[in-house]
Coordinates of N, CA and C and ligand atoms in Angstrom, one line a residue:
X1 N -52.1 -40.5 72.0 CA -52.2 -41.0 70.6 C -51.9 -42.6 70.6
X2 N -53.0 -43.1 70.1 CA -52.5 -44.6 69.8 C -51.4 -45.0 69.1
X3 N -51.0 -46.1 69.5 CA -49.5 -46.7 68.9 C -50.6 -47.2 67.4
X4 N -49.8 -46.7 66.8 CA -50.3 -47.8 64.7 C -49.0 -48.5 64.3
X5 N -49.8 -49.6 63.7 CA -48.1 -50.2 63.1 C -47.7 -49.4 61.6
X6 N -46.6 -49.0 61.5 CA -46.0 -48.3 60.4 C -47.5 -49.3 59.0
X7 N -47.4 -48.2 58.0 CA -48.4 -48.5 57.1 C -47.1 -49.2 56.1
X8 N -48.0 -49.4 54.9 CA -46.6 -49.8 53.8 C -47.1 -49.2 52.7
X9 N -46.3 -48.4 52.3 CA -46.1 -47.2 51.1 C -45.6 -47.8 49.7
X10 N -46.9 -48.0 48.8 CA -46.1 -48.7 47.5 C -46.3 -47.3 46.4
X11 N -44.5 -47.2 46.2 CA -44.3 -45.6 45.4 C -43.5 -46.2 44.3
X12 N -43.6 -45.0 43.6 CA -42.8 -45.3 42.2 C -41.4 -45.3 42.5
X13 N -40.2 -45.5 42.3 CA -39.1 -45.2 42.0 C -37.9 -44.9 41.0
X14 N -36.9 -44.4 40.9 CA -36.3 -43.8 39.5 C -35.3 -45.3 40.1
X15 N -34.3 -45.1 38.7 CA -33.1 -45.6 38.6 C -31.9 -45.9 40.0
X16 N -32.3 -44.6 40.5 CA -31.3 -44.4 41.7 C -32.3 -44.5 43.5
X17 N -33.3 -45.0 43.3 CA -34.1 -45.1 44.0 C -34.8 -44.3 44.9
X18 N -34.4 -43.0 44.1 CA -35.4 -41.7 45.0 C -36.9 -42.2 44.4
X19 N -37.6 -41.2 44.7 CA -39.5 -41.6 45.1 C -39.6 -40.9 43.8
X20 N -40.4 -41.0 42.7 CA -40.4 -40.3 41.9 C -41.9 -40.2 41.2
X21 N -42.7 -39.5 42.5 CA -44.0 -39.5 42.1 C -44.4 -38.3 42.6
X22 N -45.5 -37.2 42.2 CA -45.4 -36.3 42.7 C -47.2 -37.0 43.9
X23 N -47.5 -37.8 43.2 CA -48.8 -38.1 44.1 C -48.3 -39.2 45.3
X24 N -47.0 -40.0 45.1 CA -46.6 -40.4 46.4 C -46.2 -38.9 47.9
X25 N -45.4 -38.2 47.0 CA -44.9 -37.1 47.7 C -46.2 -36.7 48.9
X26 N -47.3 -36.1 47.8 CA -48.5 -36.0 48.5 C -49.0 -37.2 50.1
X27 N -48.7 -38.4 49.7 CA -49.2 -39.2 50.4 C -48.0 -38.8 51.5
X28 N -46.8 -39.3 51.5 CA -45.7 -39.5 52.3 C -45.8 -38.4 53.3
X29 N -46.5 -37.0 53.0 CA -46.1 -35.7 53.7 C -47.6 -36.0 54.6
X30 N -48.2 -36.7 54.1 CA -49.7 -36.9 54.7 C -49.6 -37.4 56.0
X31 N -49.1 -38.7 55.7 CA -48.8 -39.9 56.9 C -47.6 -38.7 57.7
X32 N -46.6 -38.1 57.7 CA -45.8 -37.6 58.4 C -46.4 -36.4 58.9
X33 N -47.8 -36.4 58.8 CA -48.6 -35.0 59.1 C -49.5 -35.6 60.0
X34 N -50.0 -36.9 59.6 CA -50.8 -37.5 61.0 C -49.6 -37.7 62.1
X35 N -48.7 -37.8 61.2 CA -47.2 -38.7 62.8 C -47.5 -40.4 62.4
X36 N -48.0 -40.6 61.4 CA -47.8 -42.2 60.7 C -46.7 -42.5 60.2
X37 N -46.6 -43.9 60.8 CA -44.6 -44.0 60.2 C -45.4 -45.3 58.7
X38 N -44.4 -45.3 57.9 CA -44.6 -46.2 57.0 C -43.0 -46.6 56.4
X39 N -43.4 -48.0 55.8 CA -42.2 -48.5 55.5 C -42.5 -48.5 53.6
X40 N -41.4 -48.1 53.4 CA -41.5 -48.2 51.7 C -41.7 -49.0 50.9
X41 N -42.4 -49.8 49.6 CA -42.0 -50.6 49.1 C -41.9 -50.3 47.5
X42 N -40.8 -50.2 47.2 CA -40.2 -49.6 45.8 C -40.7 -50.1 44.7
X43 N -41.9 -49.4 43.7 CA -42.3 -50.3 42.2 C -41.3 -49.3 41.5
X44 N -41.3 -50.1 40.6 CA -40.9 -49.9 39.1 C -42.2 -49.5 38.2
X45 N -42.3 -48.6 37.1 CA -43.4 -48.2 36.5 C -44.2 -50.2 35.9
X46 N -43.6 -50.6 35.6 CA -43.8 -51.7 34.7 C -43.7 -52.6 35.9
X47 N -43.6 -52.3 37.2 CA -44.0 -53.4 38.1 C -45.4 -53.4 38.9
X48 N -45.9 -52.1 38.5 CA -47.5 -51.7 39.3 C -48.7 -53.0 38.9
X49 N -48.2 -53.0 37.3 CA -49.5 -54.3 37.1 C -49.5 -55.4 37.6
X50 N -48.2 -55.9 38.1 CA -48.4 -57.6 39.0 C -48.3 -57.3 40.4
X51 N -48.1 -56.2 40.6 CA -47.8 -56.1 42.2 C -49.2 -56.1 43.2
X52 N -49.6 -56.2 44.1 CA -51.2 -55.8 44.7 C -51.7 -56.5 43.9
X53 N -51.9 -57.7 43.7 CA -52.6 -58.7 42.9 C -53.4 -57.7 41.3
X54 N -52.5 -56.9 40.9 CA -53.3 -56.3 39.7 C -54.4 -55.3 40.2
X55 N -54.7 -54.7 41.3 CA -55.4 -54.1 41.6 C -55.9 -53.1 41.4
X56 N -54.4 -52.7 41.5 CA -53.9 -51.0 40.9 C -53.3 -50.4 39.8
X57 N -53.4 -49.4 38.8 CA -53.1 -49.4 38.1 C -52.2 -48.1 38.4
X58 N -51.8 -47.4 39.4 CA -50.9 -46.5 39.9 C -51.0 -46.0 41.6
X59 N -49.5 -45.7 41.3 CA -49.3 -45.2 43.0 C -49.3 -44.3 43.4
X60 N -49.5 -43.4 44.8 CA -49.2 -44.4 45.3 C -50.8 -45.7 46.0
X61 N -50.2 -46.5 47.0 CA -51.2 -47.2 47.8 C -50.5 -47.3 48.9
X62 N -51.3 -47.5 49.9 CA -51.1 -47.5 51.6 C -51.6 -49.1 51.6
X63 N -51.0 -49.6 52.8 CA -51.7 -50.7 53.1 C -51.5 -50.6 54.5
X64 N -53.2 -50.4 55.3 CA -52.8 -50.0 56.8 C -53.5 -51.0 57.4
X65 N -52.4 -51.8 58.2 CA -52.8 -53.6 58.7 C -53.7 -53.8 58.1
X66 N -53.4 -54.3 56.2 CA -54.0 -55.8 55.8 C -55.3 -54.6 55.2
X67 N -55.6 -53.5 54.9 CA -56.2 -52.3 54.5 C -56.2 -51.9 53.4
X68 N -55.9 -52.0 52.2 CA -55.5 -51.5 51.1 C -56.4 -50.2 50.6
X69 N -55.6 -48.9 50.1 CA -56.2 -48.2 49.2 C -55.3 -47.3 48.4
X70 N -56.1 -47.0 47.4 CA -55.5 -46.5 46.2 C -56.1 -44.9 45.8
X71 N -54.9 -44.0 45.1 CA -55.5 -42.9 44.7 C -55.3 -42.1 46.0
X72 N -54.2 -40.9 45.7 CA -53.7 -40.1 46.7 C -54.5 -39.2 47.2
X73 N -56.0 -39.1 46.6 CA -57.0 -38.4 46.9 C -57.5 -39.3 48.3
X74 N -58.1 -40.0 47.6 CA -58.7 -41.5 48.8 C -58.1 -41.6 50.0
X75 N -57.0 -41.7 49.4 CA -55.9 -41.6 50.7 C -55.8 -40.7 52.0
X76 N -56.1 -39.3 51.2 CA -56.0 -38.6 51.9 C -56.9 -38.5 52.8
X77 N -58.7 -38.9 52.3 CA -59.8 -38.8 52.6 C -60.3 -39.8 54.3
X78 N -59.1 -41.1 53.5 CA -58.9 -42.4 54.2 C -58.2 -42.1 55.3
X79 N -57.0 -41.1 55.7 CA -56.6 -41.3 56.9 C -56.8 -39.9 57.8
X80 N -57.7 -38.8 57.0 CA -58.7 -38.1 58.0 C -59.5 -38.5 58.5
X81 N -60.5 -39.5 58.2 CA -61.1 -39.8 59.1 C -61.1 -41.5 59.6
X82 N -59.6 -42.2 59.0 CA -59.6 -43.1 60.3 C -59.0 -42.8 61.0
X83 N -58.0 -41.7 61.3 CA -57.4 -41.5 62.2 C -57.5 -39.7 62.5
X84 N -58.7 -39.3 62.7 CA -59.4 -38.0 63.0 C -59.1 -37.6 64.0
X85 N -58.1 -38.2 65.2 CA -57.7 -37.8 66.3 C -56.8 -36.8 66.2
X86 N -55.8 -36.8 65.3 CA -54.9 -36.7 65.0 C -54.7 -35.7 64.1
X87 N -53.3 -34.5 64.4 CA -53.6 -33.6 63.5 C -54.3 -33.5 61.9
X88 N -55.2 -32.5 62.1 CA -55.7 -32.7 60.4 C -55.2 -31.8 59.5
X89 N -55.7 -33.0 58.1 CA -55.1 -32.3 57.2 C -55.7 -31.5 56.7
X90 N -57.1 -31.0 56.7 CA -58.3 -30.1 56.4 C -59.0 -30.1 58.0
X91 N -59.2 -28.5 57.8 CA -59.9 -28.0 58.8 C -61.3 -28.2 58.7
X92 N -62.1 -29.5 58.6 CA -63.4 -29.3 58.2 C -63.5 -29.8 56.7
X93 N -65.0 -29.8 56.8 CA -65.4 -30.1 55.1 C -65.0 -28.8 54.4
X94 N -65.4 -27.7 54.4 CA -65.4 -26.5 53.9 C -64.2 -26.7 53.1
X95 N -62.7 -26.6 54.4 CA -61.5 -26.5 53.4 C -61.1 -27.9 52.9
X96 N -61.3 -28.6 53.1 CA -61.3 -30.1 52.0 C -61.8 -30.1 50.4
X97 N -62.8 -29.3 51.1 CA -63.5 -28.7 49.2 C -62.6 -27.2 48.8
X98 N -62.4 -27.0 49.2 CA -61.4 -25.8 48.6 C -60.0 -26.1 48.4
X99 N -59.6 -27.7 49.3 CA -58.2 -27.6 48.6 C -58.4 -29.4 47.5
X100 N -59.7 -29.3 47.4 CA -59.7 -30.2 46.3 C -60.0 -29.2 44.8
X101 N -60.4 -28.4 45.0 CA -60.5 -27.3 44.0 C -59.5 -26.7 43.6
X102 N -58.1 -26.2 45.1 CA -57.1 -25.9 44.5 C -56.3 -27.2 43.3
X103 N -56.4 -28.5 43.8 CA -55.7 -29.3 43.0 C -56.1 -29.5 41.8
X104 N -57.5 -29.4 42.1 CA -58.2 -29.3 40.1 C -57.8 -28.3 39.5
X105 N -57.3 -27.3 39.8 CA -56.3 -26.1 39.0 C -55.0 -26.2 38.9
X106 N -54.4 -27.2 39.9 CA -52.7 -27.2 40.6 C -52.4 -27.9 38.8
X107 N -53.4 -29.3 38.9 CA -53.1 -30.7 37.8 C -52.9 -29.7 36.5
X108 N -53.6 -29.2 36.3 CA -53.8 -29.0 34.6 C -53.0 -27.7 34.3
X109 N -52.7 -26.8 35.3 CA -52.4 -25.6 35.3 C -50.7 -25.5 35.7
X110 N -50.3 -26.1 36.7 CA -49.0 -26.3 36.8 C -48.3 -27.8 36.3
X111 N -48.8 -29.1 37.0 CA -48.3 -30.2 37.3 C -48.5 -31.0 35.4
X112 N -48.8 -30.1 34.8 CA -49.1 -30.6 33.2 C -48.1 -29.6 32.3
X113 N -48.0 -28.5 33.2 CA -46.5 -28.2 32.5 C -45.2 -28.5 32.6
X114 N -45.3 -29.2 34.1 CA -43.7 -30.0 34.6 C -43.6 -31.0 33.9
X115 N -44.5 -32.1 33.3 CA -44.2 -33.0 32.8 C -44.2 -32.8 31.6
X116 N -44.9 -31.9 30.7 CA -44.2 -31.5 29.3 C -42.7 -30.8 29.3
X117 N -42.2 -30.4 29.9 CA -40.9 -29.9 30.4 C -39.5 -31.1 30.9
X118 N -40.6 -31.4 32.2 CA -39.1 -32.3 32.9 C -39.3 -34.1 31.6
X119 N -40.1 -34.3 31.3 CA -41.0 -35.7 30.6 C -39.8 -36.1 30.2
X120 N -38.4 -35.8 29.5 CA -37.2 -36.6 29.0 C -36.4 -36.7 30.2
X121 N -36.4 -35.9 31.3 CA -35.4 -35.8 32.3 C -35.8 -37.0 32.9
X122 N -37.0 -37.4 33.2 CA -37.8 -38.3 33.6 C -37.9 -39.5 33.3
X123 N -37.5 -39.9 31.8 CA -37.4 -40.8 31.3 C -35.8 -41.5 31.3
X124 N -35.0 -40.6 31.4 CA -33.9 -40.8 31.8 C -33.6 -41.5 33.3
X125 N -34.2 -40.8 34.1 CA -34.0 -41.4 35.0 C -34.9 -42.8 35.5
X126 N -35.6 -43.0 35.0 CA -36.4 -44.4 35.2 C -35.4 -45.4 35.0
X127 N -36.0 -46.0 36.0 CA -35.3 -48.0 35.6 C -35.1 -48.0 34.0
X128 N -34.1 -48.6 33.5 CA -34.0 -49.3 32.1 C -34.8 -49.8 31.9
X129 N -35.1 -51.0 32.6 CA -36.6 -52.2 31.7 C -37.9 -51.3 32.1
X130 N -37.9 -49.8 32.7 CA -39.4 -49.2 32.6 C -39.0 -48.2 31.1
X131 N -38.3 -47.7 30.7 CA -38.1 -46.6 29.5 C -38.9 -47.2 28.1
X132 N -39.0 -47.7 27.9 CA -39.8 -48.4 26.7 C -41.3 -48.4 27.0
X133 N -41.9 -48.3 28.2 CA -43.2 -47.9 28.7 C -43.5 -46.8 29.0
X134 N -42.4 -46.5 29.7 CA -42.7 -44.9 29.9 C -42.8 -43.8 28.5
X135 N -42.0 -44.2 27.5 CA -41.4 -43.3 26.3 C -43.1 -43.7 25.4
X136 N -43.9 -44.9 25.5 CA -44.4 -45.2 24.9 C -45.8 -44.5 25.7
X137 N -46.1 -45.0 26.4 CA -46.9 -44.3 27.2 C -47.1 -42.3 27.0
X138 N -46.4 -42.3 27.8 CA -46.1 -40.7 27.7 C -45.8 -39.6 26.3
X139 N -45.3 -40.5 25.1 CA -46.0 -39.6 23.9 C -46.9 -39.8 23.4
X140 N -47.7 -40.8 23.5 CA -49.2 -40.9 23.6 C -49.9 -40.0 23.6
X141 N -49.6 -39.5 25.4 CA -50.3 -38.4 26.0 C -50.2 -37.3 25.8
X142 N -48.8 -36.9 25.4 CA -48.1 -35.6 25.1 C -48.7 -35.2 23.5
X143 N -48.9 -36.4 23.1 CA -49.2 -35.7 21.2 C -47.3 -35.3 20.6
X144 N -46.3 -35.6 21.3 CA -45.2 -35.6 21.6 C -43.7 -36.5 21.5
X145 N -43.0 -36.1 20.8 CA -41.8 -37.6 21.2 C -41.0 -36.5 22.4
X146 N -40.8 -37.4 23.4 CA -40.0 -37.3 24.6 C -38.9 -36.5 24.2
X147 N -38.2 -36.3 22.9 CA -37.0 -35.4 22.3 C -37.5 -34.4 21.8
X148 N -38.9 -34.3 21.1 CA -39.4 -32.9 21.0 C -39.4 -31.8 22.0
X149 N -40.4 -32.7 23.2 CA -40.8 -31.9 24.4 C -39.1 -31.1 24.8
X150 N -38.5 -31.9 25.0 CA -36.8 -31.8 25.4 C -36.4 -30.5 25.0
X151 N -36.6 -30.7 23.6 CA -35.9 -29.1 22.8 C -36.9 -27.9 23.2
X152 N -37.9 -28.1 23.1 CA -38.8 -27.2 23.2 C -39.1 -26.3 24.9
X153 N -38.5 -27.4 25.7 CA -39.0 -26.7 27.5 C -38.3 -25.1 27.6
X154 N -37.3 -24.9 26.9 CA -36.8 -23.3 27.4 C -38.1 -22.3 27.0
X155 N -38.6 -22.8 26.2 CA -39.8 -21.6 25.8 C -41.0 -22.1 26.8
X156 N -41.0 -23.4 27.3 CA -42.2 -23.4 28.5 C -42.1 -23.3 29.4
X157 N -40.9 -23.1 30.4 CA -40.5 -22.2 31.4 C -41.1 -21.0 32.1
X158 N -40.9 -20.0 31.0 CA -41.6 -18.8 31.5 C -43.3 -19.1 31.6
X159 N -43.8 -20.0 31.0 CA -45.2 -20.2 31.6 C -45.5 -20.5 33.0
X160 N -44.6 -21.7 32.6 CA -44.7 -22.5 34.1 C -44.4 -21.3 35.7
X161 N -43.5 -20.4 35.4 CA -43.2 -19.3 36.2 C -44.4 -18.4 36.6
X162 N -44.9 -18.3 35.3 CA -46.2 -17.6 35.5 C -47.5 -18.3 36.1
X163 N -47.7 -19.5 35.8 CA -48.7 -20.1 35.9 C -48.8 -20.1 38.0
X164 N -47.2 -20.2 38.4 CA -47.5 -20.1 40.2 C -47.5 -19.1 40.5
X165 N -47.9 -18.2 40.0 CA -48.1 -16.9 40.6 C -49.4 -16.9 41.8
X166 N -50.7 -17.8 41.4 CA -51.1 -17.6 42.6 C -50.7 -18.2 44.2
X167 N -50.0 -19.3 44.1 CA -49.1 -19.3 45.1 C -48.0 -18.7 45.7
X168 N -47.5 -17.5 44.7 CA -46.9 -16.5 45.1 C -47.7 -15.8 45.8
X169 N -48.6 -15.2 45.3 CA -49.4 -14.2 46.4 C -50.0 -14.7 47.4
X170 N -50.3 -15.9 47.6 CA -50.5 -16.6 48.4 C -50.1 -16.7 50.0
X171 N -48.8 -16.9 49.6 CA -47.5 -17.3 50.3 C -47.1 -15.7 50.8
X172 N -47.7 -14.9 50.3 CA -47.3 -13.1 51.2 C -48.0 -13.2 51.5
X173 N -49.0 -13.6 52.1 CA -49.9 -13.8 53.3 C -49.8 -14.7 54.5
X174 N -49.1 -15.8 54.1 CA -48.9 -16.8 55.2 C -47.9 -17.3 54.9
X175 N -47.3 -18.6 55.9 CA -45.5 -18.7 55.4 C -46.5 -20.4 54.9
X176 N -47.4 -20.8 55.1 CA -47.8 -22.1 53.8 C -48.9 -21.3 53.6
X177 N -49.4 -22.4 52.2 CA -50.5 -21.9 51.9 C -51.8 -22.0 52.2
X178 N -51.6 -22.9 53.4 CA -53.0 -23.4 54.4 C -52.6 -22.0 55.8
X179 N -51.4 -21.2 55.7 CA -52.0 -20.5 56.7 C -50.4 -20.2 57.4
X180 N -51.0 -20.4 58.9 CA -49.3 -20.4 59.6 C -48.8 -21.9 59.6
X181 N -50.0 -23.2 59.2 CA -49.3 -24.2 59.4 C -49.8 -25.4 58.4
X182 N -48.9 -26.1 57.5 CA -49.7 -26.5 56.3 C -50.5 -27.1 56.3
X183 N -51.1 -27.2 55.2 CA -52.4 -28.1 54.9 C -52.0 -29.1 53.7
X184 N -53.1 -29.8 53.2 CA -53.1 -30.9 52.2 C -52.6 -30.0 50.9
X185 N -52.9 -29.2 50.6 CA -53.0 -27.9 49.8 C -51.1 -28.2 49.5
X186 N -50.4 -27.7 50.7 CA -49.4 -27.9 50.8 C -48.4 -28.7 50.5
X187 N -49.4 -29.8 50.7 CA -48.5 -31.1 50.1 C -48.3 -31.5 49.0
X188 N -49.7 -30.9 48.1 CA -50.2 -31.3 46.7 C -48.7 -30.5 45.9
X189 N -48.6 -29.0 46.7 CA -47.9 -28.2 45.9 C -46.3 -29.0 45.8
X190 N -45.8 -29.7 47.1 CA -44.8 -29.4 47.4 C -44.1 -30.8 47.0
X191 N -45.5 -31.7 47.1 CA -45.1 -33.0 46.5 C -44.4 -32.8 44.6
X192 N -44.9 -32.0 43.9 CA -44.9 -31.8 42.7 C -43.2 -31.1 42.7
X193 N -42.9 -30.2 43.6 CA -41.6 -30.0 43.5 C -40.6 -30.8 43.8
X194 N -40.8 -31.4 44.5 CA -40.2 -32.3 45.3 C -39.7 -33.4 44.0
X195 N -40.8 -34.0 43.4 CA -40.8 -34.6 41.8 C -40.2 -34.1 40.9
X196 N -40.2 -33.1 41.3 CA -39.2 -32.5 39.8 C -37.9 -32.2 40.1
X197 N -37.6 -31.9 41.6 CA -36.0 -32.0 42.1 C -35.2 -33.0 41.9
X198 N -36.1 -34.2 41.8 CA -35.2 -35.3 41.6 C -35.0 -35.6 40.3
X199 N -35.5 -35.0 39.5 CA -34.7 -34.9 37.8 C -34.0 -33.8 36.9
X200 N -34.7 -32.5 37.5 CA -34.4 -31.4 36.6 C -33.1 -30.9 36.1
X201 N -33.0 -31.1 35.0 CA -31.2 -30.6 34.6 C -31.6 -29.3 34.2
X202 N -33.2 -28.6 34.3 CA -33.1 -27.5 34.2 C -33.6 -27.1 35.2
X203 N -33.4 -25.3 36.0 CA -34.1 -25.2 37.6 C -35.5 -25.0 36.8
X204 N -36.6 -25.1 37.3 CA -37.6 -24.7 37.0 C -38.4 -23.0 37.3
X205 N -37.3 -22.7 38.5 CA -37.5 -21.4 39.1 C -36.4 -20.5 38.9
X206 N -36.7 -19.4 38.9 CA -35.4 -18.3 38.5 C -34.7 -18.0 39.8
X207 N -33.6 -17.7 40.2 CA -33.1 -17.0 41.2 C -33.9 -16.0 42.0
X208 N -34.0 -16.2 43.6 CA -34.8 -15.4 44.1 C -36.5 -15.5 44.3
X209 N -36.7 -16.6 43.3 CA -38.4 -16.7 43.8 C -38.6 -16.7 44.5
X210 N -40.0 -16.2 44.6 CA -40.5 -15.9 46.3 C -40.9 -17.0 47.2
X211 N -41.2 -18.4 45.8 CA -41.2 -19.7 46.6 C -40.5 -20.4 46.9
X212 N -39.3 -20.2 46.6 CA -38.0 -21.0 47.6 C -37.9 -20.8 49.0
X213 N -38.6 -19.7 49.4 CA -38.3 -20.3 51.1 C -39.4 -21.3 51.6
X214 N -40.8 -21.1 51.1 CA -41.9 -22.4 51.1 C -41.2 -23.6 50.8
X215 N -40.8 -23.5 49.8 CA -40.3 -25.0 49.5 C -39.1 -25.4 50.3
X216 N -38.5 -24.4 50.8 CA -36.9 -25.0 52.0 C -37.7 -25.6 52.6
X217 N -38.9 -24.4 53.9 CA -39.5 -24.8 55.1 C -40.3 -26.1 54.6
X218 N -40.9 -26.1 53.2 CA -41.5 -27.4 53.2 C -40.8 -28.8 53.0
X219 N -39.6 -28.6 52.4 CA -38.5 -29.9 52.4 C -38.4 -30.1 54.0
X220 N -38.4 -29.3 54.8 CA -37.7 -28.9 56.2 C -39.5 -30.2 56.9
X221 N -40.4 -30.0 56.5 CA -41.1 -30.3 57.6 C -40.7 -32.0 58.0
X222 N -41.1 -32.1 59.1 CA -40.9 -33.8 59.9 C -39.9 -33.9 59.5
X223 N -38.7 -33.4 60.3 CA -37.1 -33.7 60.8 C -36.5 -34.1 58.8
X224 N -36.9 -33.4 57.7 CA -36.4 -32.7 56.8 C -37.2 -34.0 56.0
X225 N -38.2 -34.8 56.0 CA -38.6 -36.1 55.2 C -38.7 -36.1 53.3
X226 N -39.0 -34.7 53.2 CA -38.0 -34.4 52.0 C -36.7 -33.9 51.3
X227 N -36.3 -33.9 52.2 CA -34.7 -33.7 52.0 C -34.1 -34.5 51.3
X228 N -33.0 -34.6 50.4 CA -32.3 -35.5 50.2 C -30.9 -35.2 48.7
X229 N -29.7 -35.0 49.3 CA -28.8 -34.8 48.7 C -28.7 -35.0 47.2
X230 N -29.1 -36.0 46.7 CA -29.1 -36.0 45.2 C -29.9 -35.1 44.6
X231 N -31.0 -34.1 45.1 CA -31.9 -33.8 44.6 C -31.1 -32.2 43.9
X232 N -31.9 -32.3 42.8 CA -31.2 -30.9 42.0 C -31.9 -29.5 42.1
X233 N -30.8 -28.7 41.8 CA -31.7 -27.5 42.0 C -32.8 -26.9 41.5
X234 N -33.6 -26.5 42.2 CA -34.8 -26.2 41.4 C -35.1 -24.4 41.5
X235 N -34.0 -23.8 41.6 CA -33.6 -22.3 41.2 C -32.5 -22.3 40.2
X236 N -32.3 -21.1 39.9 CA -30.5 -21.1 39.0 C -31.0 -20.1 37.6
Ligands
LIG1 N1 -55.0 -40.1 40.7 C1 -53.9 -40.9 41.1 C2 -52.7 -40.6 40.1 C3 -51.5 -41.3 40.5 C4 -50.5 -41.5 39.3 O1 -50.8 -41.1 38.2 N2 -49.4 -42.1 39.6 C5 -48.4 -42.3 38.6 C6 -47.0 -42.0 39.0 S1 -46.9 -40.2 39.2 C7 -48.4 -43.8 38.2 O2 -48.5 -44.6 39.1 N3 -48.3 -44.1 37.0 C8 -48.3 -45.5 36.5 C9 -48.2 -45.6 35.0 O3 -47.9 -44.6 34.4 O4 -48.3 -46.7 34.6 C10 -53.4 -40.4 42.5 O5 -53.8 -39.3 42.9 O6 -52.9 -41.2 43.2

């Protein structure tokens, strides 16, 4: 395998400087799935527009020697085939289109009920000088004040519970959901937990789910690169 110079990873970050993007997550497990090392560079929500000369209007972005690209999709597309020597993240076009399909279901079906749920937890934890963008932004989108959603998540819970059921059954077939060994699919899912560990004052899973050992082994992959002490429970 060729030597690469570490890439540079521009990710969101909270208050306390964990990663707090579920589409960085995606990228980060990506690069640690080729064996790419990258060095981090921490935005703030309200620091994406001057950063990369204005380029981008979200994270994450890779910059691979003087390379720039954007959109965790792209990304992904971007370093299967510059670096196609190298374990893949899709077996082929076939399953690239099938786990771009599973994510067109993952977005609207799961990762749109975490953020109507965790969306105050989230806002809390952001930098001070991003909260006034974030709160403004985000009930926009919600149809929502950030205190409504708040009171309201114990009753969207049991959806959210229901809504991964097909990765439950999934996951009694294989220990990921790409098989015996993960795929992009994987990351999409595991990135989004991973995002929500780092805020949830509620678990989002009940005791005993059947996806808590997926999500150990997937915190667990590349010497534990999701791991990390502050992160809250996401059973209970
Ligand atoms: N389609 C993009 C979405 C990325 C995205 O929405 N990132 C969020 C953080 S989770 C962001 O940068 N938001 C900036 C903002 O809200 O201004 C991707 O897959 O990378």
């Amino acid at each position: 395998m060729n030597i690469v110079p570490p890439f540079k990873l521009y990710e969101l970050v909270f208050a306390n400087g964990v990663s707090a993007s579920p589409y960085v997550w995606r990228t980060r497990l990506a690069l640690a799935h080729k064996k790419l090392t990258c060095t981090s560079v921490p935005l703030g929500f309200t620091e994406i527009p001057r950063a990369l000369g204005g380029r981008f209007k979200t994270l994450p972005v890779i910059e691979d020697q003087g390379h720039e690209v954007g959109d965790s999709w792209q990304i992904a597309t971007y370093l299967e085939r510059s670096y196609s020597g190298r374990p893949p993240l899709f077996c082929g076009p076939a399953e690239e289109a099938m786990v771009r399909l599973f994510d067109a279901w993952f977005g609207p079906e799961v990762m749109r009920r975490m953020m109507r749920i965790y969306v105050f937890d989230i806002f809390q934890a952001a930098r001070p000088e991003d909260r006034a963008y974030f709160r403004e932004s985000r009930e926009k989108r919600l149809g929502a004040t950030l205190e409504a959603c708040h009171a309201e998540r114990a009753a969207h819970l049991p959806g959210l519970r229901e809504a991964l059921e097909p990765l439950r059954r999934q996951l009694a077939r294989g220990v990921f959901l790409g098989g015996a060994a993960p795929n992009y699919g994987d990351y999409i899912a595991l990135g989004a937990f991973r995002w929500i560990a780092s805020v949830a004052s509620v678990p989002p899973l009940a005791c005993g789910d059947a996806l808590l050992p997926w999500i150990e082994r997937g915190f667990a992959l590349y010497e534990g690169a999701a791991r990390d002490p502050r992160l809250h429970p996401l059973s209970g």
